[in-house]
Short mmCIF file of C-alpha atoms in Angstrom, two decimals:
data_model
loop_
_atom_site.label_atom_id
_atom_site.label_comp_id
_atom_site.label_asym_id
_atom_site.label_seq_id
_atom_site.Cartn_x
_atom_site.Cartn_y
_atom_site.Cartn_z
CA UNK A 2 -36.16 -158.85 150.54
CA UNK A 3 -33.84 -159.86 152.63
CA UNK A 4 -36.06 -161.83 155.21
CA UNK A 5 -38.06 -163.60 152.22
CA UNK A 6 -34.32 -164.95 150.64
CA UNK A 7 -33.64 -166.41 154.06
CA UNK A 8 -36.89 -168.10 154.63
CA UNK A 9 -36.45 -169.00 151.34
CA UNK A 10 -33.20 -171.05 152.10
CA UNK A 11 -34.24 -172.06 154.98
CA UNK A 12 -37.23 -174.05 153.23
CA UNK A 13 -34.93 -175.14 150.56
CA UNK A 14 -32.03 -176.14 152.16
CA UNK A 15 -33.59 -179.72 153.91
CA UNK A 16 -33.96 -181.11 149.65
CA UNK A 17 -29.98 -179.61 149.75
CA UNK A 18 -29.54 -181.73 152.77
CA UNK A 19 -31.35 -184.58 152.08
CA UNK A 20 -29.93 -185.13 148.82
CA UNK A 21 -26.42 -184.79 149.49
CA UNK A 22 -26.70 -187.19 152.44
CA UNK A 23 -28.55 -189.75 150.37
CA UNK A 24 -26.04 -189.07 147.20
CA UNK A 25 -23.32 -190.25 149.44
CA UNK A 26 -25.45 -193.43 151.55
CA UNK A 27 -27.29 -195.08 148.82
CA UNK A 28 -24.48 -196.02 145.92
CA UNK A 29 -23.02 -199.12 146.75
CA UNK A 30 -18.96 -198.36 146.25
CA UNK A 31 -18.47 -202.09 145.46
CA UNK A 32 -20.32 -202.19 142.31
CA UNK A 33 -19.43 -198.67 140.68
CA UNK A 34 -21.86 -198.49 137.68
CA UNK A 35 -24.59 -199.33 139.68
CA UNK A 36 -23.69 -197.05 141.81
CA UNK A 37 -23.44 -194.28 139.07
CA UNK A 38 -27.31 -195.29 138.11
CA UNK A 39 -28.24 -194.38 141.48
CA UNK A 40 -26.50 -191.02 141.54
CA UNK A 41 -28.27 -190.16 137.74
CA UNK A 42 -31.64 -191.45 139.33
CA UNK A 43 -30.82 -188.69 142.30
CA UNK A 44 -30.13 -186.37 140.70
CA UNK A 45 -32.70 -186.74 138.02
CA UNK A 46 -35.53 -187.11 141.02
CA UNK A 47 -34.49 -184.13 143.16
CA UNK A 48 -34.14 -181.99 139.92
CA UNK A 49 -37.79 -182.61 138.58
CA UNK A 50 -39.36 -182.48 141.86
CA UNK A 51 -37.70 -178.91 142.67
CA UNK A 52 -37.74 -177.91 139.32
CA UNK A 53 -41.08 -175.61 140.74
CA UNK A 54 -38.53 -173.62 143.19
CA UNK A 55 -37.68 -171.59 140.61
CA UNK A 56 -40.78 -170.64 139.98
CA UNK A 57 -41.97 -170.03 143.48
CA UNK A 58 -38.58 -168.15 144.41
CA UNK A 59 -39.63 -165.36 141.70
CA UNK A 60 -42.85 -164.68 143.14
CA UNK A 61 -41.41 -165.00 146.74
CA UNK A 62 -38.85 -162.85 146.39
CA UNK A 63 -40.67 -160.34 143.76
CA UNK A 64 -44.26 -161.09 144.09
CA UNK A 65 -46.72 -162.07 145.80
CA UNK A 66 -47.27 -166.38 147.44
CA UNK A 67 -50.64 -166.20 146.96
CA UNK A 68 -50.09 -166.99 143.53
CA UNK A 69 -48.83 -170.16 144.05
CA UNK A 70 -51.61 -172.25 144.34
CA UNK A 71 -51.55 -171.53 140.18
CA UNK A 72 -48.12 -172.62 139.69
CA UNK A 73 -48.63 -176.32 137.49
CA UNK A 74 -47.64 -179.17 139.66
CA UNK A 75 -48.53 -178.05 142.42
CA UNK A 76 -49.74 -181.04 144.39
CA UNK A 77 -46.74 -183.07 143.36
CA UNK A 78 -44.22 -180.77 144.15
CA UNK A 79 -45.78 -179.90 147.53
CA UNK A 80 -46.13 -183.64 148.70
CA UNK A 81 -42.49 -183.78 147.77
CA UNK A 82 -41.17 -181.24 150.29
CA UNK A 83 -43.72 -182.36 152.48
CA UNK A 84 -42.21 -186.25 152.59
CA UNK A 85 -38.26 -184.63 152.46
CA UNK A 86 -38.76 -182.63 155.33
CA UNK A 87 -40.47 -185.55 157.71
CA UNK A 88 -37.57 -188.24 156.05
CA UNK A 89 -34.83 -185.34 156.37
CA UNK A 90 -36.11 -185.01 160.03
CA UNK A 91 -36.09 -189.15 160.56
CA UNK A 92 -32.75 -188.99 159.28
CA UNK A 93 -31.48 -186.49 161.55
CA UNK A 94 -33.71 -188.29 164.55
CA UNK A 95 -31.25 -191.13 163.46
CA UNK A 96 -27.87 -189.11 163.16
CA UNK A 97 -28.44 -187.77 166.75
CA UNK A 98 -29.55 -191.13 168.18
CA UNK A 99 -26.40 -192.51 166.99
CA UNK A 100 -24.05 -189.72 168.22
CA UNK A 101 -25.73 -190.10 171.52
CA UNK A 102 -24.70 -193.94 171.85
CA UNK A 103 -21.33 -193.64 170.45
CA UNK A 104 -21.21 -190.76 173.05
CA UNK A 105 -22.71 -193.13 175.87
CA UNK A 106 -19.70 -195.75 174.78
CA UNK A 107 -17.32 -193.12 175.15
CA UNK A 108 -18.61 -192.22 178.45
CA UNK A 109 -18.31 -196.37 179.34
CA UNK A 110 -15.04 -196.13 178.35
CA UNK A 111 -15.82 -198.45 175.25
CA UNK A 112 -13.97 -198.44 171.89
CA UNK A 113 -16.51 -197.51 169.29
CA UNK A 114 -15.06 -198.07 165.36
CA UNK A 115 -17.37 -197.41 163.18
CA UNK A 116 -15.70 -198.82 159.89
CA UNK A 117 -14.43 -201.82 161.55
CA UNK A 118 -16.41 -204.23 160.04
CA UNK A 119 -17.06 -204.27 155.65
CA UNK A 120 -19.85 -206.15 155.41
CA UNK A 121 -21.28 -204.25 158.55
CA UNK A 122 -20.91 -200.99 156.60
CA UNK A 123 -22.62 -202.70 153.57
CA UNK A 124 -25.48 -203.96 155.32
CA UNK A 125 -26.15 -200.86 156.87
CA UNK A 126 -26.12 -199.05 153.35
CA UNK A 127 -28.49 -201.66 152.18
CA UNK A 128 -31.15 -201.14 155.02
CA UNK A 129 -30.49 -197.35 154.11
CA UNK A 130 -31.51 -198.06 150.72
CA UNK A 131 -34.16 -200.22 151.77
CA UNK A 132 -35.89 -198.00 154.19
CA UNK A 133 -35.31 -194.67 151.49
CA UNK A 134 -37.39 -196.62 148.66
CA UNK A 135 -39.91 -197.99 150.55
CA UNK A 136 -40.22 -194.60 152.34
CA UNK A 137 -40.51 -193.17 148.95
CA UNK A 138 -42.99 -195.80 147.34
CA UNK A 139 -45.18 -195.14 150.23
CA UNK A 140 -44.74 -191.46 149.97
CA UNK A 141 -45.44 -191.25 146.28
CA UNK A 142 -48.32 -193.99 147.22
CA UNK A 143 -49.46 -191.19 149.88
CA UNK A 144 -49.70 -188.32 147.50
CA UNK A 145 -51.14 -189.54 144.79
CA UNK A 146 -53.98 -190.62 146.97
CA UNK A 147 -54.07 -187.25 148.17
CA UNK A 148 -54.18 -185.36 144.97
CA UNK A 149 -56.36 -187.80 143.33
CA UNK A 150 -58.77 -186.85 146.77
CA UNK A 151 -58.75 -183.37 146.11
CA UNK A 152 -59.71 -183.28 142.64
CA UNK A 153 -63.02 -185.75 143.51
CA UNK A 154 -66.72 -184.61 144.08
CA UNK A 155 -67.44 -184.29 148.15
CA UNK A 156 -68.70 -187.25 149.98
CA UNK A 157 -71.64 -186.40 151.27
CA UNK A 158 -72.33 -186.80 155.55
CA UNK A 159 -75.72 -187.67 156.19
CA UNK A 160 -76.69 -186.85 159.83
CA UNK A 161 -79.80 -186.60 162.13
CA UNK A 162 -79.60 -183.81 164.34
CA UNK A 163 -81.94 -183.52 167.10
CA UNK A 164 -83.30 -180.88 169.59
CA UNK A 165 -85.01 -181.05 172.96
CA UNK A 166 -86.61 -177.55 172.09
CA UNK A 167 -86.80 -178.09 167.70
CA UNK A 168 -90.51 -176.24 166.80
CA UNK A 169 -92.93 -179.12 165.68
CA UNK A 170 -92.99 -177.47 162.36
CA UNK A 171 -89.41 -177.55 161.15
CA UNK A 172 -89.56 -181.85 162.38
CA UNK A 173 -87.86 -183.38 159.55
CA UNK A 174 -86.40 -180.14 157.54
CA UNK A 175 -83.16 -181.64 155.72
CA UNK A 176 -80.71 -178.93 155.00
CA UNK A 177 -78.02 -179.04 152.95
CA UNK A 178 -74.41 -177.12 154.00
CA UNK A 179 -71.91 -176.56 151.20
CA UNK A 180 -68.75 -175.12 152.39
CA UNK A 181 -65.34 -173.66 151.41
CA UNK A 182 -66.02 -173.96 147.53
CA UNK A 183 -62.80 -172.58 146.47
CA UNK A 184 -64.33 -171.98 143.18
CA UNK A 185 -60.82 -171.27 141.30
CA UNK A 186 -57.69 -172.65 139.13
CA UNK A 187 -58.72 -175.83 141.58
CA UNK A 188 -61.77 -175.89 140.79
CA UNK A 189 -63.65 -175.09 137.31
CA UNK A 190 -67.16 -174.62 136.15
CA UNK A 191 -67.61 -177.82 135.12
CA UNK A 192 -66.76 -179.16 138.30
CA UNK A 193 -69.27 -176.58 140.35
CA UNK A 194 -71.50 -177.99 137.89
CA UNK A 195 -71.32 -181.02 138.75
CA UNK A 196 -71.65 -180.11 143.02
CA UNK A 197 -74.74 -178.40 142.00
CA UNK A 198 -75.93 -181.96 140.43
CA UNK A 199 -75.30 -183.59 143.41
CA UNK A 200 -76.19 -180.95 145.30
CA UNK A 201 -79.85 -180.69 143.48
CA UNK A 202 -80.36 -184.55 143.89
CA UNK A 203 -80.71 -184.74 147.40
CA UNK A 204 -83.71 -182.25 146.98
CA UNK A 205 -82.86 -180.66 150.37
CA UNK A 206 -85.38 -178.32 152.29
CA UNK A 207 -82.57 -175.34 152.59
CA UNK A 208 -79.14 -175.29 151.44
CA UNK A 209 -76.67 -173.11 153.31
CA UNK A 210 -73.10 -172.41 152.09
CA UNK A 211 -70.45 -171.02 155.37
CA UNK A 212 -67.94 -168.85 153.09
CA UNK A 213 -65.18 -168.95 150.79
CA UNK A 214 -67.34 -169.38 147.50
CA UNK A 215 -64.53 -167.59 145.69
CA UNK A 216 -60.50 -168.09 146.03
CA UNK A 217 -58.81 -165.07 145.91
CA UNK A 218 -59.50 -163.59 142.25
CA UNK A 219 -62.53 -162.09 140.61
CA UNK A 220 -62.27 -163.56 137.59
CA UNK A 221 -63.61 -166.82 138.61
CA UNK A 222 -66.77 -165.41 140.08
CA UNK A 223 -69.05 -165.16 136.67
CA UNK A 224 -68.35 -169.02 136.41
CA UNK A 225 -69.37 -169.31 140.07
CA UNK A 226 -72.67 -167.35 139.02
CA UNK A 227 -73.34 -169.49 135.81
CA UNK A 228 -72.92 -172.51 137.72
CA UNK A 229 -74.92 -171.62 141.01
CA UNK A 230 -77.50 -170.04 139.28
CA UNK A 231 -79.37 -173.88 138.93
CA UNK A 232 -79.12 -174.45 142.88
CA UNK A 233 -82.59 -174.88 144.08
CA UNK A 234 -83.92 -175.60 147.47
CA UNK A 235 -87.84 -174.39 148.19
CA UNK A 236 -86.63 -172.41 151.12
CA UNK A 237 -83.64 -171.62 148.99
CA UNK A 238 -79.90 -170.83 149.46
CA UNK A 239 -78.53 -168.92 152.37
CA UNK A 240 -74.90 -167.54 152.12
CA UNK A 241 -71.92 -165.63 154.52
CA UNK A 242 -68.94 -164.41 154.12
CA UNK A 243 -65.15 -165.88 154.20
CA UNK A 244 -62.13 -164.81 154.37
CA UNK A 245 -60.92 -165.69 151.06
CA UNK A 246 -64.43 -163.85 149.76
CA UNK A 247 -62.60 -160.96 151.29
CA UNK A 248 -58.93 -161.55 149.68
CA UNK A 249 -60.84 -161.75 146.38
CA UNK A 250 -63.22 -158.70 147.12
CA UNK A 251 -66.34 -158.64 149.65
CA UNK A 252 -68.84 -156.44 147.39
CA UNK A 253 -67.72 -158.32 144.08
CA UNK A 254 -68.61 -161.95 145.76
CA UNK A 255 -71.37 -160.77 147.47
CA UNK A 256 -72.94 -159.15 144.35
CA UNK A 257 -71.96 -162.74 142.75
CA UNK A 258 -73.82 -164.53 145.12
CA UNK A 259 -77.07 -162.46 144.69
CA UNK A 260 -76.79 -162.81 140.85
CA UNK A 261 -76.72 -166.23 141.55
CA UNK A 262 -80.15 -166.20 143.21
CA UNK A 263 -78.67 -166.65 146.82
CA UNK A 264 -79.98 -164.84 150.26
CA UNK A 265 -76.56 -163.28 151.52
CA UNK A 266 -76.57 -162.38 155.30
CA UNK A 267 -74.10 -159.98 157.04
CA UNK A 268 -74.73 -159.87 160.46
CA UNK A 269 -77.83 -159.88 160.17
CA UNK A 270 -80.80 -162.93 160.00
CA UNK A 271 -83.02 -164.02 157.65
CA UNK A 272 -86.29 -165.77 158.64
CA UNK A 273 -88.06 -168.75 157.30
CA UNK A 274 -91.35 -169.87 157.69
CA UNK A 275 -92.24 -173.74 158.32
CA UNK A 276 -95.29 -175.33 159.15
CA UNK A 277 -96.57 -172.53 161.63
CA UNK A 278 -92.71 -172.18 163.14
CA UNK A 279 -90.02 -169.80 162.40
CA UNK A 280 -86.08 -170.69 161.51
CA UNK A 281 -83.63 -167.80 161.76
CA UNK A 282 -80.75 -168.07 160.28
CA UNK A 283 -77.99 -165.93 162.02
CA UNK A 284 -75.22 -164.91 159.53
CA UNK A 285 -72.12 -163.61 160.46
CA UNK A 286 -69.05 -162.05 158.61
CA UNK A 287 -65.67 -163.29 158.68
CA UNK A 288 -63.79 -161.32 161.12
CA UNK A 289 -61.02 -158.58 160.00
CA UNK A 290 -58.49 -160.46 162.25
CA UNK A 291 -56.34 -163.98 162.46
CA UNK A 292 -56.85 -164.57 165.66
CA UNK A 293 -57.45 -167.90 166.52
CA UNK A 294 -60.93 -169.20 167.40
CA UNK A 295 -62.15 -165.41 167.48
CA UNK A 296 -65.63 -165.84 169.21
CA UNK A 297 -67.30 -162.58 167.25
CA UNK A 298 -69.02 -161.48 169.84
CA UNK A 299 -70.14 -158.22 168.75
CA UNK A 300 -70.93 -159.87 165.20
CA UNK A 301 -72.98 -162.42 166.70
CA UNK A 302 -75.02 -160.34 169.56
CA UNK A 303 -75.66 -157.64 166.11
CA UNK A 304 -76.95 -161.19 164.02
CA UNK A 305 -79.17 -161.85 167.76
CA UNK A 306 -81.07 -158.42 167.43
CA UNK A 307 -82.33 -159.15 164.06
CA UNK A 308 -83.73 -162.29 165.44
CA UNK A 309 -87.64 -162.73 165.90
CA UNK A 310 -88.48 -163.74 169.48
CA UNK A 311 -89.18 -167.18 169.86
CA UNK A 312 -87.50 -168.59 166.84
CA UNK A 313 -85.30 -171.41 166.60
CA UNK A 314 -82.04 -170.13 165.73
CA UNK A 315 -79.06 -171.38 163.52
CA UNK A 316 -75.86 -169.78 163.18
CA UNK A 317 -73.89 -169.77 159.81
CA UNK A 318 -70.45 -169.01 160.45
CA UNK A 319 -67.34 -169.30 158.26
CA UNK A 320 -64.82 -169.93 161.20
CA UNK A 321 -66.05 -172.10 163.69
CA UNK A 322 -64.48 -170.17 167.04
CA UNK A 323 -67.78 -168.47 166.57
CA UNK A 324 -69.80 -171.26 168.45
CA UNK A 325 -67.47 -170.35 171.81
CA UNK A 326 -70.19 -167.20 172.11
CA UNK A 327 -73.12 -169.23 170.43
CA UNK A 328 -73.58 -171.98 172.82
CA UNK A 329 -73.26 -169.73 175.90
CA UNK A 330 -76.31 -168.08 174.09
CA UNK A 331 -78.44 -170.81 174.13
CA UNK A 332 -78.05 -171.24 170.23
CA UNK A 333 -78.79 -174.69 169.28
CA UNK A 334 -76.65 -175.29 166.14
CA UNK A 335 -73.75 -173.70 164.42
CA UNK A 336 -72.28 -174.37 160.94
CA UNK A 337 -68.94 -174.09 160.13
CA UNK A 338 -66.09 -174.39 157.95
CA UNK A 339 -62.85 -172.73 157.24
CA UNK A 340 -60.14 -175.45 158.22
CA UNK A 341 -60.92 -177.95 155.18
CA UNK A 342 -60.11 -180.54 157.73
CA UNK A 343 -56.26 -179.18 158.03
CA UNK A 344 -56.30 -180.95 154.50
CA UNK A 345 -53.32 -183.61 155.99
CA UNK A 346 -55.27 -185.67 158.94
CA UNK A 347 -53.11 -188.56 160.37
CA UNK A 348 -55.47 -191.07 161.91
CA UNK A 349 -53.96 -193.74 163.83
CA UNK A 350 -52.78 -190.37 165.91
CA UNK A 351 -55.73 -188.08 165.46
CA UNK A 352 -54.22 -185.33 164.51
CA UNK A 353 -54.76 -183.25 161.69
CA UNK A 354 -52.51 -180.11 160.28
CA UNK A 355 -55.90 -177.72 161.19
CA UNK A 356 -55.28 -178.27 165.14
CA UNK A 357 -52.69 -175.49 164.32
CA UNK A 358 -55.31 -173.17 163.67
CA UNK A 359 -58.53 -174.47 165.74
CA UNK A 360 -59.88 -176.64 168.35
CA UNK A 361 -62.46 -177.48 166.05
CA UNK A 362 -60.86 -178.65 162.84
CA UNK A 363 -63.51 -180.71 161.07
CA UNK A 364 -67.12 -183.08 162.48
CA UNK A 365 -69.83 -182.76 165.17
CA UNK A 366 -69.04 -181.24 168.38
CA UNK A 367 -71.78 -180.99 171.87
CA UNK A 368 -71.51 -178.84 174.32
CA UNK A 369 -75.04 -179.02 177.01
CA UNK A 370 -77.76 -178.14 174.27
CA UNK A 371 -75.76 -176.09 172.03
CA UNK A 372 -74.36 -178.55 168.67
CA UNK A 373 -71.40 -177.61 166.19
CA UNK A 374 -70.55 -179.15 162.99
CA UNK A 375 -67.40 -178.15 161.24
CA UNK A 376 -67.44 -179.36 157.19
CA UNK A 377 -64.23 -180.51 155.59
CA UNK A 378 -65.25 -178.11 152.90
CA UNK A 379 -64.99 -178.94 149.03
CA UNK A 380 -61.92 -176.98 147.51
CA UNK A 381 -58.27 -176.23 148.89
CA UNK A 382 -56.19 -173.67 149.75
CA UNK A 383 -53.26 -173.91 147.27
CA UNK A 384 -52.51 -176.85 147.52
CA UNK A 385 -54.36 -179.20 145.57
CA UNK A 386 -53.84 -182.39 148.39
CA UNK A 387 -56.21 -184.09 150.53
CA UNK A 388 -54.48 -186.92 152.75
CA UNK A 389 -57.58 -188.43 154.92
CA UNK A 390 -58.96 -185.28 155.29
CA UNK A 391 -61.69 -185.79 151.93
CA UNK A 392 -64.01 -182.87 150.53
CA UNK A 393 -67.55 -183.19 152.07
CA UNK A 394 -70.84 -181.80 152.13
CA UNK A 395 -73.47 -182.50 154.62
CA UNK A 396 -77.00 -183.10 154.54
CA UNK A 397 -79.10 -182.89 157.76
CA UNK A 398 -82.04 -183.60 158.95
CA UNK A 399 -83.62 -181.86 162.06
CA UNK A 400 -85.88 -184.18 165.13
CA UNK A 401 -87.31 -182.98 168.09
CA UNK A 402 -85.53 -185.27 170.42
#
């Protein structure tokens, strides 16, 4: 209890700070009822925006976080501590930078006065303001973008894989991977309805989903059934496990899956016939650990016996750490998902939130013969925000090549 009230503060006290330091900056002194509108709108701002805290404190302190993701607002109220913390940290980035010269002046031996000059003070409040609104205006500008990204259909990746060694008979088999469906409080039956539209008109030769179908309670999985139920593909749909199947309850999801017409692998393969050659597909479980890029070794080399001789093999993974023991294996491709993309991808930098978790956060990765391709997924974890990082589904289409 005691350790959850202190993280607690800890994660509340920057919209304390920030406040507080921009409740004394922004109001001009020399024109007093302005400045009281600015105070109001502060106060008024701060107030809505944390007005979820007290929500999220009771299940923090008395519950459980996992709930969270349900709270309403969500989105908004994430993106908002999201943008205080990085504009509380630019603030203190500025603080230190200007305790460091006034330092460096004392150290010269010069006289540093701050409030020697009015107007100086003024101007300096009015670049304050300046840079706080049109930090917020991009930040609100930011998030919106974000939620609105979350809540769309996937994009869908069209790629051409090819394969020195690909069996003449699966040349040209398109298949589709569906990933990280989230199917929740996120993410209704109406709107699996509509992914298994979209999914249906590509007409794909397989489809393939890597884990997390469900997020976190049972109670959405007969509306994942009812909706799923209409996803065709001649070869049909393949399924594994993910972690989240697991939070919500591995034989409930996987008896969900089956209802739903789907193949459902567990270490195990199942085998398709094409044209004279044979596909296995190599599922493996999620792992019973968070360790980072876990290769499931013993998971895969179990998936390996199952395998005919001769076949060309795919691996369906939920994390993608997997393909660190696939491509020493000579396994040509691995599917993925897990990271969503980290959700938050900055691209003039390249980073994304998921390089926390993974070397492989989202896209197509080569190593010698062995390929990797890590969806952004289609749901969210929680938090209903997408910032660059946009839902996806991927169709592909296999050459010998």
């Amino acid at each position: 209890m005691s350790t959850r009230l202190i993280y607690l503060l800890l994660f509340v006290a920057p919209q304390v700070l920030l406040y507080l330091y921009l409740r004394a900056r922004l109001p001009d002194p020399s024109r007093p009822r302005r400045a009281r509108i600015v105070r109001v709108a502060l106060a008024l701002v701060f107030g809505l925006f944390n007005l979820p805290w007290v929500l999220v404190a009771q299940r923090a302190l008395f519950g459980s976080m996992w709930s969270v993701g349900r709270l309403p607002l969500t989105g908004p109220w994430i993106a908002w501590q999201l943008w205080g913390w990085i504009f509380c940290a630019l603030v203190a980035v500025y603080l230190l930078g200007k305790g460091a010269w006034w330092l460096a002046g004392r150290v010269r031996g010069a006289r540093y006065a701050v409030a020697a000059d009015a107007n100086r003070q003024l101007s300096r409040r009015r670049f304050l303001a300046r840079a706080a609104y049109s930090y917020a205006g991009a930040g609100v500008a930011l998030s919106s973008y974000g939620i609105s990204s979350a809540y769309h259909l996937p994009r869908l990746t069209r790629r051409t894989l090819r394969f020195s060694d690909l069996p003449a008979g699966l040349e040209g088999l398109t298949l589709l991977h569906l990933s990280d469906l989230h199917a929740g409080v996120h993410l209704g039956e109406d709107k699996m309805q509509e992914i298994v539209a979209q999914a249906n008109a590509l007409r794909p030769d397989l489809i393939v989903q890597t884990g997390d179908m469900i997020d976190i309670s049972p109670s959405y999985i007969p509306a994942y059934v009812r909706a799923f139920r209409d996803l065709q593909a001649p070869f049909g749909v393949v399924t594994v496990l993910g972690n989240h199947d697991r939070y919500t309850g591995e034989s409930e999801v996987i008896r969900g899956c089956r209802d739903a017409g789907q193949v459902f692998v567990q270490n195990g393969c199942h085998v398709i016939e094409r044209g004279g050659a044979t596909l296995a597909l190599l599922g493996i479980d999620d792992p019973h650990n968070w360790t980072a890029d876990d290769p499931q070794t013993g998971d895969l080399d179990a998936a390996l016996t199952a395998a005919p001789p001769g076949a060309f093999r795919v691996l369906l993974a939920h994390r993608p750490g997997a393909w660190d023991s696939a491509a020493p294996r000579g396994i040509p491709l691995t599917l993925a998902g897990h990271i969503h993309g980290g959700q938050v991808y900055l691209p003039l930098i390249g980073w994304s939130a998921g390089r926390l978790i993974t070397k492989y956060v989202m896209g197509h990765f080569q190593r010698g013969a062995s390929q990797l391709y890590v969806s952004r997924g289609i749901g969210v974890v929680g938090v209903p925000i997408r910032v660059f990082a946009p839902p996806e589904i991927e169709l592909f289409e296999l050459r010998r090549g």
